[in-house]
Coordinates of C-alpha atoms and ligand atoms in Angstrom, one line a residue:
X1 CA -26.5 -20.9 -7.3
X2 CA -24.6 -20.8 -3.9
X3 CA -21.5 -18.9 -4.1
X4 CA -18.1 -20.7 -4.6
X5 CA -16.2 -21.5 -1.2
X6 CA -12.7 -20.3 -1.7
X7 CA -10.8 -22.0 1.4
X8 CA -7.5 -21.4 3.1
X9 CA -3.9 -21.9 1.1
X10 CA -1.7 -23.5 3.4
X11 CA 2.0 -25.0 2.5
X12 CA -0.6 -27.6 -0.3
X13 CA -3.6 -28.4 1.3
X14 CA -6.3 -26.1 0.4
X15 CA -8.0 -26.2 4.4
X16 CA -12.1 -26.1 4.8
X17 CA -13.1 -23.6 8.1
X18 CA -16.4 -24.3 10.0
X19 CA -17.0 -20.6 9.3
X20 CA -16.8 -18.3 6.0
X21 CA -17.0 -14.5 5.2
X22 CA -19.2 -13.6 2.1
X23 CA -17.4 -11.2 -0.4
X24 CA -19.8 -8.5 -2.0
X25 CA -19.7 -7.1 -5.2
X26 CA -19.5 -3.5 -4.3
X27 CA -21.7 -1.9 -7.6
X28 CA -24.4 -4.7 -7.2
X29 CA -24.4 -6.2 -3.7
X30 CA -24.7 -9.2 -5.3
X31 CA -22.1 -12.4 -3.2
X32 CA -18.9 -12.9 -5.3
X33 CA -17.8 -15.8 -3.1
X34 CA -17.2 -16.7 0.4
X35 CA -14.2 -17.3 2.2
X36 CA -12.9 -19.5 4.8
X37 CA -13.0 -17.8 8.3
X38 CA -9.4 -18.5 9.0
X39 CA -8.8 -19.8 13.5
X40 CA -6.0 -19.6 15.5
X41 CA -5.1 -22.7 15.2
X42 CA -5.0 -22.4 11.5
X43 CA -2.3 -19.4 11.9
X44 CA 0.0 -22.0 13.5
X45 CA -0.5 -24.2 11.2
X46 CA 0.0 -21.6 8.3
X47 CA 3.3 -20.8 10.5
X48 CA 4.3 -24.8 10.3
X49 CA 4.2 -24.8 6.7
X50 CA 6.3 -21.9 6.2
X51 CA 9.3 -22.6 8.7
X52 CA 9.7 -26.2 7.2
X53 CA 9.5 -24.6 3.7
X54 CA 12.3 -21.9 4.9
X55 CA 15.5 -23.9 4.9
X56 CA 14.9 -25.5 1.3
X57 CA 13.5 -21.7 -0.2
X58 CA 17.6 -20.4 1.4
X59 CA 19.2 -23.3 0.2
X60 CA 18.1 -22.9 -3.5
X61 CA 20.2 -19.4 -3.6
X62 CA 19.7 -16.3 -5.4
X63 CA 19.6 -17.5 -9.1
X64 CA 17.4 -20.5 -8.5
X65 CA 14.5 -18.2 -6.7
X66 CA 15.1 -15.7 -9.1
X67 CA 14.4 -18.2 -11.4
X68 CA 11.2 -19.7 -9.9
X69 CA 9.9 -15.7 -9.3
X70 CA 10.2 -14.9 -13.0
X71 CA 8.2 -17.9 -13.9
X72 CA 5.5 -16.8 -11.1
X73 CA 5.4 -12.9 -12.5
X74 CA 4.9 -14.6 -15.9
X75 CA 2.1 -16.5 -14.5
X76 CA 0.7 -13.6 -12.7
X77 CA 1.3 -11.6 -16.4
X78 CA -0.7 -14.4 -17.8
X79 CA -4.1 -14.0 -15.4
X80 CA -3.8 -10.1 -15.2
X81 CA -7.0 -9.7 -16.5
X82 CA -8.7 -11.9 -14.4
X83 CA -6.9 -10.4 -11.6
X84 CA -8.0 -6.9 -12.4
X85 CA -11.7 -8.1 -12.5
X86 CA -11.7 -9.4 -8.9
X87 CA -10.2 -6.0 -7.7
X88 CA -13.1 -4.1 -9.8
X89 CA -15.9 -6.0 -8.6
X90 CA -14.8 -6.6 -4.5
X91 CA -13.3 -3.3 -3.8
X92 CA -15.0 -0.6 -6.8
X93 CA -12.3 0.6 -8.6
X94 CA -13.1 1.5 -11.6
X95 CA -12.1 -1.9 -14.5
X96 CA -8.9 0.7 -16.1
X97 CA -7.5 1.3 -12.6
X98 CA -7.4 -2.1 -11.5
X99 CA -5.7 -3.4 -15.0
X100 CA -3.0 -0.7 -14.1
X101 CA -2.8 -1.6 -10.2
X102 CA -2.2 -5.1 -10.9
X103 CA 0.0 -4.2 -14.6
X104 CA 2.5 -2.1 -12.0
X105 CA 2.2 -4.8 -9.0
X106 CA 3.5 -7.7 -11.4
X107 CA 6.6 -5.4 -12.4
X108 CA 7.2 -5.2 -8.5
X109 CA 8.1 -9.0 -8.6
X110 CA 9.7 -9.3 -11.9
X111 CA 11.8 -5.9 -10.4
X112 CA 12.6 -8.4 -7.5
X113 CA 13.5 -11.5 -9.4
X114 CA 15.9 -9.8 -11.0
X115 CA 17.3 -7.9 -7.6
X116 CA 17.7 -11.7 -6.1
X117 CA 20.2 -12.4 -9.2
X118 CA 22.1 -9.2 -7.7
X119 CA 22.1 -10.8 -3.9
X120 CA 25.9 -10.9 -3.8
X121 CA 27.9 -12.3 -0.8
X122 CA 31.3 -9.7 0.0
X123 CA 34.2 -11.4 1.1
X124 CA 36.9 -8.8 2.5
X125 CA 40.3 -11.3 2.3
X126 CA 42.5 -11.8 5.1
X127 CA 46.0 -13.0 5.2
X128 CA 44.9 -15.7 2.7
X129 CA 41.9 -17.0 0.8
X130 CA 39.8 -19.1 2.9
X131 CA 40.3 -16.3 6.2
X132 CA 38.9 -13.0 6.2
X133 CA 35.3 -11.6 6.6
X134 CA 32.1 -13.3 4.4
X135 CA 29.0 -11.2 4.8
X136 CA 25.8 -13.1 3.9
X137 CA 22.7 -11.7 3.3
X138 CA 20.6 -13.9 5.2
X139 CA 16.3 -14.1 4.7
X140 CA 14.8 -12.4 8.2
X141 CA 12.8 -16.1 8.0
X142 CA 8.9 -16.5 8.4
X143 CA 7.0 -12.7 7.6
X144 CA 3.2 -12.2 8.1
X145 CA 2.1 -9.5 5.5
X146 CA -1.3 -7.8 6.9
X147 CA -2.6 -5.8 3.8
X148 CA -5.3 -3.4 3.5
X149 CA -8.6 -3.7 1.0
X150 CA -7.5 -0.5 -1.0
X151 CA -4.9 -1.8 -3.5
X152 CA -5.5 -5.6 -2.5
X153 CA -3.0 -6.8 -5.5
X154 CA 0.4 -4.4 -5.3
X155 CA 0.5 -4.3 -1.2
X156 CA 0.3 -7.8 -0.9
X157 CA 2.8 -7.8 -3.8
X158 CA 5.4 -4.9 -2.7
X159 CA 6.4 -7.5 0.2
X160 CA 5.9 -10.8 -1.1
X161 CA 8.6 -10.0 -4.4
X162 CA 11.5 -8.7 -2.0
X163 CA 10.7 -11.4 0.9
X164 CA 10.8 -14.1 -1.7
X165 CA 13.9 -12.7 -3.1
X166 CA 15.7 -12.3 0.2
X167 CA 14.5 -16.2 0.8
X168 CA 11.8 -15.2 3.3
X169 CA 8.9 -17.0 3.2
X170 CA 5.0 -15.5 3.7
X171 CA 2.0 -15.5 5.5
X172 CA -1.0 -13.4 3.4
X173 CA -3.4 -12.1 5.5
X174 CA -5.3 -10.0 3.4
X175 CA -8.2 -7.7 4.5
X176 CA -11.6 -9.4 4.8
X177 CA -13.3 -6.8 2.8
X178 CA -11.4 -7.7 -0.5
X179 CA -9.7 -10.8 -0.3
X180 CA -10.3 -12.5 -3.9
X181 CA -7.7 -11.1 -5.8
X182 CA -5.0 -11.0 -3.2
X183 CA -6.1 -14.8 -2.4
X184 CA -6.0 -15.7 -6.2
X185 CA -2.4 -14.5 -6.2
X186 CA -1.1 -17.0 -3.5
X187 CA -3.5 -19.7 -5.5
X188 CA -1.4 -18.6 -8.5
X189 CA 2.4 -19.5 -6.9
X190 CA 1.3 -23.4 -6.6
X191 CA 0.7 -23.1 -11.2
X192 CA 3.8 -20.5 -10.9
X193 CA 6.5 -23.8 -9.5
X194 CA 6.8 -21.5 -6.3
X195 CA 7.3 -24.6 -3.4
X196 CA 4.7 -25.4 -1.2
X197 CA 4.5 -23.5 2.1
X198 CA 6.8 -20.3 0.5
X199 CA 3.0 -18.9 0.0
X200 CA 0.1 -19.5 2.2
X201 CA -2.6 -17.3 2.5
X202 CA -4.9 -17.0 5.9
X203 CA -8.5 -14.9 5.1
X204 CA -10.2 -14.1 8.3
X205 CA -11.7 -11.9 10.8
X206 CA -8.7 -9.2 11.0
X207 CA -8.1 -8.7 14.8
X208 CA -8.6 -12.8 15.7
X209 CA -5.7 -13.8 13.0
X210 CA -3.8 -10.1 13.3
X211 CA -3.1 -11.7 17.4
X212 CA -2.3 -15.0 16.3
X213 CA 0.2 -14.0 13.5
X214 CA 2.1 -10.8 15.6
X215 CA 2.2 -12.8 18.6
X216 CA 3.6 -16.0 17.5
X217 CA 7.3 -17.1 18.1
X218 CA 7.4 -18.3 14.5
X219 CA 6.8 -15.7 12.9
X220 CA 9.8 -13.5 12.0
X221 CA 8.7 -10.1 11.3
X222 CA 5.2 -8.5 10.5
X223 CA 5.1 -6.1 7.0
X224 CA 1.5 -3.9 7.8
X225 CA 0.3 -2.0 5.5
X226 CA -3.3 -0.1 6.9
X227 CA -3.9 2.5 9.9
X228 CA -2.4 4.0 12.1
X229 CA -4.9 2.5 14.7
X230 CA -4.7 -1.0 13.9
X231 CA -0.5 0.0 13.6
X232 CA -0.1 0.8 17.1
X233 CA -1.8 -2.6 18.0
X234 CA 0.3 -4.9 15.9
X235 CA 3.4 -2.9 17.1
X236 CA 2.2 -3.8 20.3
X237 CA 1.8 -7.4 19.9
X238 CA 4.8 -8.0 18.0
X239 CA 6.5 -6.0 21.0
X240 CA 7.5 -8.6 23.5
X241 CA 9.6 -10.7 21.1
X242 CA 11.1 -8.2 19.3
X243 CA 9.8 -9.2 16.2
X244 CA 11.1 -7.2 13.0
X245 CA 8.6 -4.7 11.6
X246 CA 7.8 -2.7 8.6
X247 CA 4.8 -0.4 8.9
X248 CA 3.3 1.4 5.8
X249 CA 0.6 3.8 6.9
X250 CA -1.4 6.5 6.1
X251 CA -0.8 9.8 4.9
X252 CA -2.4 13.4 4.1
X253 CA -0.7 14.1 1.2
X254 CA -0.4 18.1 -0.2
X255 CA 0.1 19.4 -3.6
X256 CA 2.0 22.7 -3.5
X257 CA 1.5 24.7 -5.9
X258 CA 3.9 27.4 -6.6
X259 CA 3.8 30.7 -8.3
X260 CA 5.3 29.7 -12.2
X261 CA 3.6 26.8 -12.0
X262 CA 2.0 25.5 -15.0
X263 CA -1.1 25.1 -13.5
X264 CA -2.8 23.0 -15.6
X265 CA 0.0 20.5 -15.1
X266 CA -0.9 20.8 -11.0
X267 CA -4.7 20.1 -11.8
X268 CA -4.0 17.4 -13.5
X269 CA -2.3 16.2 -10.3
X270 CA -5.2 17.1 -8.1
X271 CA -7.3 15.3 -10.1
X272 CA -5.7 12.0 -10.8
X273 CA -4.2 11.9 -7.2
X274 CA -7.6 13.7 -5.0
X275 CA -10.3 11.1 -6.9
X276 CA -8.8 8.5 -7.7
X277 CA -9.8 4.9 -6.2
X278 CA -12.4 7.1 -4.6
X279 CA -9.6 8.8 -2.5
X280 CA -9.1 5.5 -1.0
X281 CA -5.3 5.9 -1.7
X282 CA -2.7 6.1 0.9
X283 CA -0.6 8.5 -1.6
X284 CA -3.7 10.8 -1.9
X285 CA -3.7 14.9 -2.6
X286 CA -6.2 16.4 0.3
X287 CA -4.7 20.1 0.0
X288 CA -3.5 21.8 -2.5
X289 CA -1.9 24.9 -1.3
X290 CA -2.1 27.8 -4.8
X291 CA -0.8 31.5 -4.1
X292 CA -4.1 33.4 -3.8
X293 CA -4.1 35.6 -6.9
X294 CA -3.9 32.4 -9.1
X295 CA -6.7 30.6 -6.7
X296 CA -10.0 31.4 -8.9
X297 CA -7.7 30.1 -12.1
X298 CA -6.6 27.3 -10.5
X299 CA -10.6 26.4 -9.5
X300 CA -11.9 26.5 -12.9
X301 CA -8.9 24.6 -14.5
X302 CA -9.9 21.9 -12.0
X303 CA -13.5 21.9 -11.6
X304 CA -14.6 20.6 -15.5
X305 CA -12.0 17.2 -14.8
X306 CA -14.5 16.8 -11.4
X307 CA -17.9 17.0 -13.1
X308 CA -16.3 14.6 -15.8
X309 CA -15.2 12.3 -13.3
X310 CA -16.5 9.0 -13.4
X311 CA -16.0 7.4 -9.9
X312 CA -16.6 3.5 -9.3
X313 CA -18.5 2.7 -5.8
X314 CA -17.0 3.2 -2.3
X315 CA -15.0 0.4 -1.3
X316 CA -16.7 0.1 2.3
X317 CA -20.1 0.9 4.2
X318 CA -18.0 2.9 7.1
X319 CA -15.8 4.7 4.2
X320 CA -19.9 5.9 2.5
X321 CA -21.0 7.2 5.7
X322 CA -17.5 8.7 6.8
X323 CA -17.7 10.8 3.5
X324 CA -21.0 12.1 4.4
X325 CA -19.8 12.7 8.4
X326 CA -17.0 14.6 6.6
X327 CA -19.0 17.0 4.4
X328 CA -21.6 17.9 7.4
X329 CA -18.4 18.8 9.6
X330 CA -17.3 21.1 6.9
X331 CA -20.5 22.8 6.3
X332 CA -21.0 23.1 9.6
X333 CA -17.6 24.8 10.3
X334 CA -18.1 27.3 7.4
X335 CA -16.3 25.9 4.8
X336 CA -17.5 26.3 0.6
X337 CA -18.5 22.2 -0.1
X338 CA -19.4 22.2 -3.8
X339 CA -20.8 18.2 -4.2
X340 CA -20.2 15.6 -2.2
X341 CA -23.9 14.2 -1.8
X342 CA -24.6 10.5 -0.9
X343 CA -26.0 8.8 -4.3
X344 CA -28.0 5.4 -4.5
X345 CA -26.2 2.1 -3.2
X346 CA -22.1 2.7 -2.2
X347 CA -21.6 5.7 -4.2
X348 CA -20.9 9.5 -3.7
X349 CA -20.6 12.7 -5.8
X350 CA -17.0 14.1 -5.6
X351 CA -16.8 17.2 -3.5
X352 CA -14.4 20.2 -3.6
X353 CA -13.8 22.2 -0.9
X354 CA -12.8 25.9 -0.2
X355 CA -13.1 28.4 2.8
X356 CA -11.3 25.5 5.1
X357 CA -8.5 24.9 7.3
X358 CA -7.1 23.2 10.3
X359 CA -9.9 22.6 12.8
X360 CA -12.1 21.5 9.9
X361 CA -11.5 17.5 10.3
X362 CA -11.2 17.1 6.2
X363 CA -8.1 19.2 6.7
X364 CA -6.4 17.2 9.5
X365 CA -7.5 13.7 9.3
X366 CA -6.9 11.2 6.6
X367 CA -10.2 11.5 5.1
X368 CA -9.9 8.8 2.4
X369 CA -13.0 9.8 0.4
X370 CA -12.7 11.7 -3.2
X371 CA -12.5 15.2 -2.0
X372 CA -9.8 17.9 -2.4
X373 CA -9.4 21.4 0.1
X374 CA -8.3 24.4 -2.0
X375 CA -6.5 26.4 0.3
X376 CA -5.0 29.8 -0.8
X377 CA -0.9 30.6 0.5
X378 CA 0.4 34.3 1.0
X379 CA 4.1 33.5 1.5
X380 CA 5.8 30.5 0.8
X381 CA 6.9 29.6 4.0
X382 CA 4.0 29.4 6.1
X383 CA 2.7 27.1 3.1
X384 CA 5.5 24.9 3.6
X385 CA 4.3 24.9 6.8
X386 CA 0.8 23.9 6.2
X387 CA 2.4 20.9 4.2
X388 CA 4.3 19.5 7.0
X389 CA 2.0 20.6 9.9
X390 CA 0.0 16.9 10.3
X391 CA 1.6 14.3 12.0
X392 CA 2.0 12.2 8.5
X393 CA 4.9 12.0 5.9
X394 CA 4.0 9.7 3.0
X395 CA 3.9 11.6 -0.5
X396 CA 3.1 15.2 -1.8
X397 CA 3.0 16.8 -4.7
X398 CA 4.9 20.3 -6.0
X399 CA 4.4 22.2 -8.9
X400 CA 7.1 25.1 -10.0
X401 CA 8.4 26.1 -13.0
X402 CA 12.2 27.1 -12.2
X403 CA 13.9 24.0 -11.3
X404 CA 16.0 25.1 -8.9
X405 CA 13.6 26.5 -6.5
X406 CA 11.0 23.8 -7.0
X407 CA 13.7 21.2 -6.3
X408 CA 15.2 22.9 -3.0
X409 CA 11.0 23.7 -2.0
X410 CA 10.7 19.6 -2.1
X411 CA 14.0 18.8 -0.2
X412 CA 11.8 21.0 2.9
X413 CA 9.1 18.8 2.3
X414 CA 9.0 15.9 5.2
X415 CA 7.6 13.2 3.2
X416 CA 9.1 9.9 2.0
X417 CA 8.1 10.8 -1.5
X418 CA 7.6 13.9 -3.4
X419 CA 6.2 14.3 -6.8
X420 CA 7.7 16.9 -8.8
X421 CA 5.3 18.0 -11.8
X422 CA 3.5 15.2 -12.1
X423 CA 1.4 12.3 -10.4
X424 CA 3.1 9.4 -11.2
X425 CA 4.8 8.4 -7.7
X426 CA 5.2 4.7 -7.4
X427 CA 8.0 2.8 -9.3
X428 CA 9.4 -0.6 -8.2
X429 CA 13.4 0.5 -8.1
X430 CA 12.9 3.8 -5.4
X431 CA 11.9 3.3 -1.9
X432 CA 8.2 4.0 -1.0
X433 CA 8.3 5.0 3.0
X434 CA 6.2 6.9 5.3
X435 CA 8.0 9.6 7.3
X436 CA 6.7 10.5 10.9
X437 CA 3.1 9.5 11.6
X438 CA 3.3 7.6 8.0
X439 CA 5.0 4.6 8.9
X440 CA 8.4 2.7 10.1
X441 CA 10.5 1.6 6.9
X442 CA 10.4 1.6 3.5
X443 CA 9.1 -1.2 1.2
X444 CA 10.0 -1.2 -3.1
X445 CA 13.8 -0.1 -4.0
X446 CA 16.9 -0.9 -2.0
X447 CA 15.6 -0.6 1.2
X448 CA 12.4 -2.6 0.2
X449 CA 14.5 -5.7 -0.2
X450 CA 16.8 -5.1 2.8
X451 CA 14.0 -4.9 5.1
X452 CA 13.8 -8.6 4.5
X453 CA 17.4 -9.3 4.8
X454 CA 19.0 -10.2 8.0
X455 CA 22.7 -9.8 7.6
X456 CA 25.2 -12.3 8.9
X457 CA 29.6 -11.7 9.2
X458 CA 30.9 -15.0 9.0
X459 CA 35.0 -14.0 10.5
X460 CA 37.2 -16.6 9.5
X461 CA 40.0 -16.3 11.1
X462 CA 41.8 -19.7 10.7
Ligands
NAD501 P1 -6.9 -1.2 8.5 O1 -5.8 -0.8 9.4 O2 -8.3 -1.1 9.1 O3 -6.7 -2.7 8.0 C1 -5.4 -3.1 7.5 C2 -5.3 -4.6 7.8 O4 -5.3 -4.8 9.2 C3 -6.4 -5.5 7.2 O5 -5.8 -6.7 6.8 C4 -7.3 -5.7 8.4 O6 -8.1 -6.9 8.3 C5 -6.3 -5.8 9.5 N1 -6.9 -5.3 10.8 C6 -8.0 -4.5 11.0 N2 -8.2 -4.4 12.3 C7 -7.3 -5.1 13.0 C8 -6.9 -5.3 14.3 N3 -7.6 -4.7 15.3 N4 -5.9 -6.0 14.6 C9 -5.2 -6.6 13.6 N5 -5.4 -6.5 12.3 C10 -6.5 -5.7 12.0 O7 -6.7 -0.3 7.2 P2 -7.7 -0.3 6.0 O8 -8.9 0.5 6.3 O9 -7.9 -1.7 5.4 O10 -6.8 0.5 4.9 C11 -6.7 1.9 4.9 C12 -5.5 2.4 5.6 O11 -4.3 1.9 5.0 C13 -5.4 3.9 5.4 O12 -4.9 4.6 6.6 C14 -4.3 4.1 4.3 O13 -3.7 5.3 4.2 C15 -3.4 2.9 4.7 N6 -2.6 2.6 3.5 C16 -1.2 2.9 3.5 C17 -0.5 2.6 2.4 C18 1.0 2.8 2.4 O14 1.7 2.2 1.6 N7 1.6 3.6 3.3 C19 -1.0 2.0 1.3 C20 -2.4 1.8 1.3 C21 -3.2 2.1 2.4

């Protein structure tokens, strides 16, 4: 039977394309579906639909899109499962961590609806009444959201609750390699009440429709979430008109480990955050710094969670043979590389590696694969260091036992986010942000909303 055709959502027409990607089914290889191969002139007309659907999406205020937003989390609540299964089956992650990617993503938007019932106007009085200042907080306007394959649901989620709550109005363009489930949520909004054109959704060849969407002058302001390659390249097309930009990027995350730690507390955090997804997670632990007399411990409180691991399929070819490239570079620099073989079709044996540090490329590149470097500290300070030595900011982890030191050890920590004794890291009400290398802005919390807020100081003065 030939696959279904899943074709472009724009303002509501569902648009045919002369050309379509397949989507694979990462364990089997089998085609899921194919989607449209979204042009150029299909970004513009993408762009269309959302500027004449920007006016009436401002006008309805605050409470009214709060109100259609909690009927389109509820409708998202409703096809969670079905959701989860896309994820599973076009990117690998495992069935349980998909249910809780897109579980946590719907509480992003229901988070939001309720932050667009807080949007308040101030008004600072003058000498009467009706003069004085009125500050609005007005929607940015048209945003294109270019989201990676890793977490397909919550990224394309993090920026479509705030932008809808602010009154923006979106352009998805998901990633090519796993574009189902972020495609079935913009399908979703037309069941949800959401009004036609505040949703569109563009799948596509990612360089072809990144150009047309940074480079138009309807579009508002570009939310990336991806590399830092393809970063640099957006920020230079969206360059010349200025356009607004949020850009969530990658990260090289550490878990420092310090001397009272409970330490199988910070295994448990290497384990969950180093394997996870594959280690296809922007929020990843690569290093775990441990004082060296408690290294050995540390090991074999870690290594029986690694042999029980049960890890789904890589989410790309390039990310199977990158692991691979990254083990042989390890090897061959005299590092200790216990697994980390290539098994049959997209999958790989989890590796652990000792006997590394910078120079070895696992150590200062993003590596994205499920691996974590054990790396034993004499003195605190050069491990602090070590944390903050590559050019990336996003999250790390600490483990201490006296609060007071580990909590002035994490303020000297330059990432947007630090876990303290634990591995839970995202919630919807706290800004996620990538320092330095890591990103521009912050998306979730306070500053997730304002990012899509333009402000306006209407001075009355008579
Ligand atoms: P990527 O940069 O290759 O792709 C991201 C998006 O950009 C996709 O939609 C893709 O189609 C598009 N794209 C690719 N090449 C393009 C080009 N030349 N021009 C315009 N658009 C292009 O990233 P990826 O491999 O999909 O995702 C992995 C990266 O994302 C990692 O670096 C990871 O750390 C980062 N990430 C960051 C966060 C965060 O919140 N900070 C979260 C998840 C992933």
């Amino acid at each position: 039977m030939a696959a279904a055709r899943l074709p472009l959502i724009i303002g509501d027409a569902r648009v045919d394309t002369p050309e379509w990607f397949p989507v694979d089914d990462r364990a089997t290889g089998a085609v899921m579906a194919e989607v449209a191969a979204g042009r150029p002139e299909d970004v513009d007309r993408a762009v269309a639909a959302a500027r004449a659907a920007l006016p009436a999406w401002d006008a309805l205020g605050p409470l009214g899109r709060a109100a259609v937003m909690t009927k389109y989390a509820h409708v998202l609540d409703a096809h969670q499962g079905e959701i989860a299964e896309l994820i599973h089956h076009e990117e690998g992650k495992p069935i349980g961590e998909a249910q809780a990617e897109v579980a946590r993503a719907c509480e992003v938007v229901h988070h939001f609806a309720g932050e667009a019932e807080r949007l308040w106007t101030r008004q600072l009085p003058g000498a009467n009444l009706s003069t004085g200042s009125i500050v609005r907080p007005a929607p940015i306007g048209v945003v294109a959201a270019i989201t990676p394959w890793n977490f397909p649901v919550a990224l394309v989620l993090w920026k479509l609750g705030p932008a809808m709550a602010a009154g923006c109005t979106m352009i998805v363009k998901p990633a090519i390699e796993a574009p189902l489930a972020a495609r079935r949520l913009c399908d979703l909004a037309t069941e949800a009440g959401v009004p036609d054109g505040v949703i569109s959704c563009i799948t596509g060849d990612g360089p072809i429709l990144g150009e047309a969407l940074c480079t138009h002058s309807g579009v508002d302001k570009v939310a990336f979430t991806g590399s830092r390659r393809v970063a640099e390249q957006i920020a230079a097309w969206a360059s010349p008109r200025l356009k607004a930009l949020s850009l969530e990027l990658g990260g090289h995350g550490a878990l420092l480990v310090l001397d009272d730690a409970d330490l199988d507390v910070a295994a448990e955090v290497a384990l969950m955050q180093g394997y996870a997804n594959c280690g296809q997670a922007c929020y990843a632990v690569n290093r775990v710094l441990v004082p060296r007399h408690l290294e050995a411990d540390f090991l074999n409180r870690l290594r029986p969670g690694i042999a029980a691991l049960n890890l789904g399929p890589m989410a790309t070819d390039r990310g199977r043979d990158r692991h691979a490239m990254l083990m042989d570079d390890a090897r061959a620099k005299g590092a200790t590389v216990e697994g980390g073989a290539l098994l049959d079709g997209n999958y790989v044996e989890p590796a652990l590696v000792t006997n590394a540090g910078p120079g070895v490329l696992l150590v200062d590149e993003e590596p994205f694969t499920p691996v974590v470097v054990v790396m034993p500290y004499d003195d605190l300070d050069a491990a602090v260091a070590e944390v903050n030595r590559p050019d990336y900011g996003l999250v790390s982890y600490l483990c201490g036992g006296d609060s007071r030191r580990t909590l002035e050890t994490a303020q000297r920590i330059e990432c947007g986010t630090v876990a303290v004794n634990g591995w839970r890291v995202v919630v919807p009400y706290a800004p996620y942000a990538g320092w330095k290398g890591s990103g521009i802005g912050a998306e979730l919390g306070q500053p997730g909303l304002d990012a899509f807020i333009r402000w306006q100081h209407l001075r009355v003065l008579a």
